[in-house]
């Protein structure tokens, strides 16, 4: 148990192991989930420690002298507001709170003349996915309790490891964000708001839920900022101060979204903490691809405004798609484009006992054959972070974060403005990447603190980014603050460039929509210089054609839409990062950089530095070519002085080291392969008949399950695997429970863990192979069905009995695992012993829809008679590959580029190619038939 003596003892052992390995450790706490440690017990006992939300439970419009009546439970949990309507909008000057008494449980009111709106709010507790209470981080006593009960206790036990080994904590804030027609709440907020802003919060709250006049919409971003900033001030700031006083630090992850599938959620981190935390990031539950604008916003704000580190969590994806080594590497590369950051690989809360509370991907940390590559991935991530830590990135374009405009239109019952604003921001980022223009996403606060230069550029005096911004893009500005618009007028007057995307501002947050503001907008856009424009997404490039990119990437003379770049400078050299964002397109691209004497390629996978000799020098530029496989990245460094390059002992470097040569021609391997699975194939038994009855033998209730499956041939290996059963201990049966299993009327007695079912050494070796290649069945309860099944329909019956506890129940479908293929019949899947021929396509289409593990493809090919070098390339695979040519293993790789120098391994005539491909455990655990194997063309490029 958390903070028990056993826990602390194990934590000390972990610290000692970390010290021996010369690594550092932190303790992570997720306050939005049921395993949040000490709070799970504390909030059950103290009501004030339970997080609450204010829910608009009922809303009704009343005409003159119309009656309203409602029953309520308690005046402590119910709050009724009456507001007069003017032109269909509530009038905040005529809004009042109605008194409720404990002696009466009914509220009655008759509307006076005019039109009125009655709002009934209820205070409810916020819960985690298993109905436990979330901690109330608005209560300052909770931070004190946490410091006392957790931080001080851990510090006391690990004192000798601080700060060299134990660095501190990572805290994931509870997802207390507006959603489901509710906002996070605490009774103390009203007093705090009155003290800080001299206004009555309760009278302003209706403006968050109902339509108001446009000039009153300014309350919304102000109140949302207050709600979320207070959360940090009350909880995270005291822990941060404690950590600094004790030589420890706190890494903080903001409450990005609720773990429930809530509606109309303010799911992105628009309000960024102003306090100077050590490191800040978001929980990134949507995944890096989806959250890229928010991740970029967080990183740019941390760097430009608060001078703090950025945390980037990778390996999460709310859709639950498995995270492979390749996908994790792509996330690392995307984060490198953002700038300096600390990357956290989430391998903590994945598919425990098949019952994950949050939809996170099943990745290489659990069950997968790719687990051995995680160390190499960590090394790659560390090198990517190391080479960029002292880089000052040059960003030419500023993109205004549309926080205030989005929040001014947002209601907890309508998130259209959030979706529209973030989609447009996402498209703007994509277009700038296509134009090879680097950018910062800046807040209104940073914009207003900037100075406009005589060159029509702008930037802050202490800007950490190198240089000034040459243009400002405003992606969403339905309502814009008056101070921001005044800045835009000054910028345009001094010949600065401003681009409104799709539409100009319709009104101001201070004055609403009126003719005076509209005329100012028209005057701004009709400037004779034409430097203030409204442009569609595809027209942004035309408005920014006066800005020269730091590097040019072209394919056949045209800009490449899929290759993103970032440019940074450091004393003595420039760094350029290129990333092919496409999953299927490859490019031989021309790269043009500012001229320097030397150009180097940094191989972050191998930790090597190579000077590129194949370059073209012009007056101001240096040009080379790079071959980009899907999802491939390059890090180039140009320098006036010679850097220490890695010596290879060869005059020429391999083509596939940095692909600067264009191939002569390409041979596409034929689209037919012999395929054999290396892991057991799977048939999930997802359809069961269930009965509950009284057991005469034991006197308690029993559960009876019955299922059928069909076979056209009896496979050589066939097991029944039981995992994910409630009341069922992994690896062994509980003492008070019993499971009886019959197959075709025959009772099964050898019901035990697979690794113990070994009659001889040959059987033991077979089982070891099965466990190695099918790791998700390890420690499961397995029985051998080989001698009990027959051709045709087979009946499996199972009875579970409980004496003290309830009988074990099926929570996840049991599976038939073995050496077979399956195909569709008239009444479902049919087990067969055939070995179908597989084309270059997912093996899920050829009899192995649920196979999770690995499979081997084989074919024979011939090489051309004349060549200097042969490069074998794989367009796309489902996971890591191991390649053998003519019986000898030549390469093993887990991520792009999937390319192999096959020159020495190939023979002049017949060549036997064998490729073992891994996939994820998704196919069996989610039963989603995710594309697996070689799922793209295989090429032999001739040089």
Coordinates of C-alpha atoms in Angstrom, one line a residue, residues 132 208 213 244 258 263 280 303 317 342 411 430 521 568 619 660 662 685 829-830 891 915 938:
X132 CA -14.1 7.7 -5.9
X208 CA -20.7 31.4 -18.3
X213 CA -24.5 40.7 -24.7
X244 CA 12.8 24.3 -3.6
X258 CA -11.4 14.5 -17.7
X263 CA -19.4 16.4 -23.4
X280 CA 5.3 22.2 -16.9
X303 CA 10.3 29.3 -23.2
X317 CA -3.6 8.2 -27.2
X342 CA 12.0 16.8 -21.3
X411 CA -20.2 27.6 -22.9
X430 CA 0.3 22.6 -41.0
X521 CA -11.6 46.9 -38.8
X568 CA 18.2 26.9 -34.2
X619 CA 27.7 32.3 -52.9
X660 CA 22.7 11.9 -50.0
X662 CA 19.9 9.3 -55.6
X685 CA -14.5 -16.8 -27.6
X829 CA -14.9 -18.4 -37.5
X830 CA -13.7 -21.8 -38.4
X891 CA 19.8 -6.4 -39.6
X915 CA 11.7 -11.0 -42.7
X938 CA 9.4 -3.8 -50.4

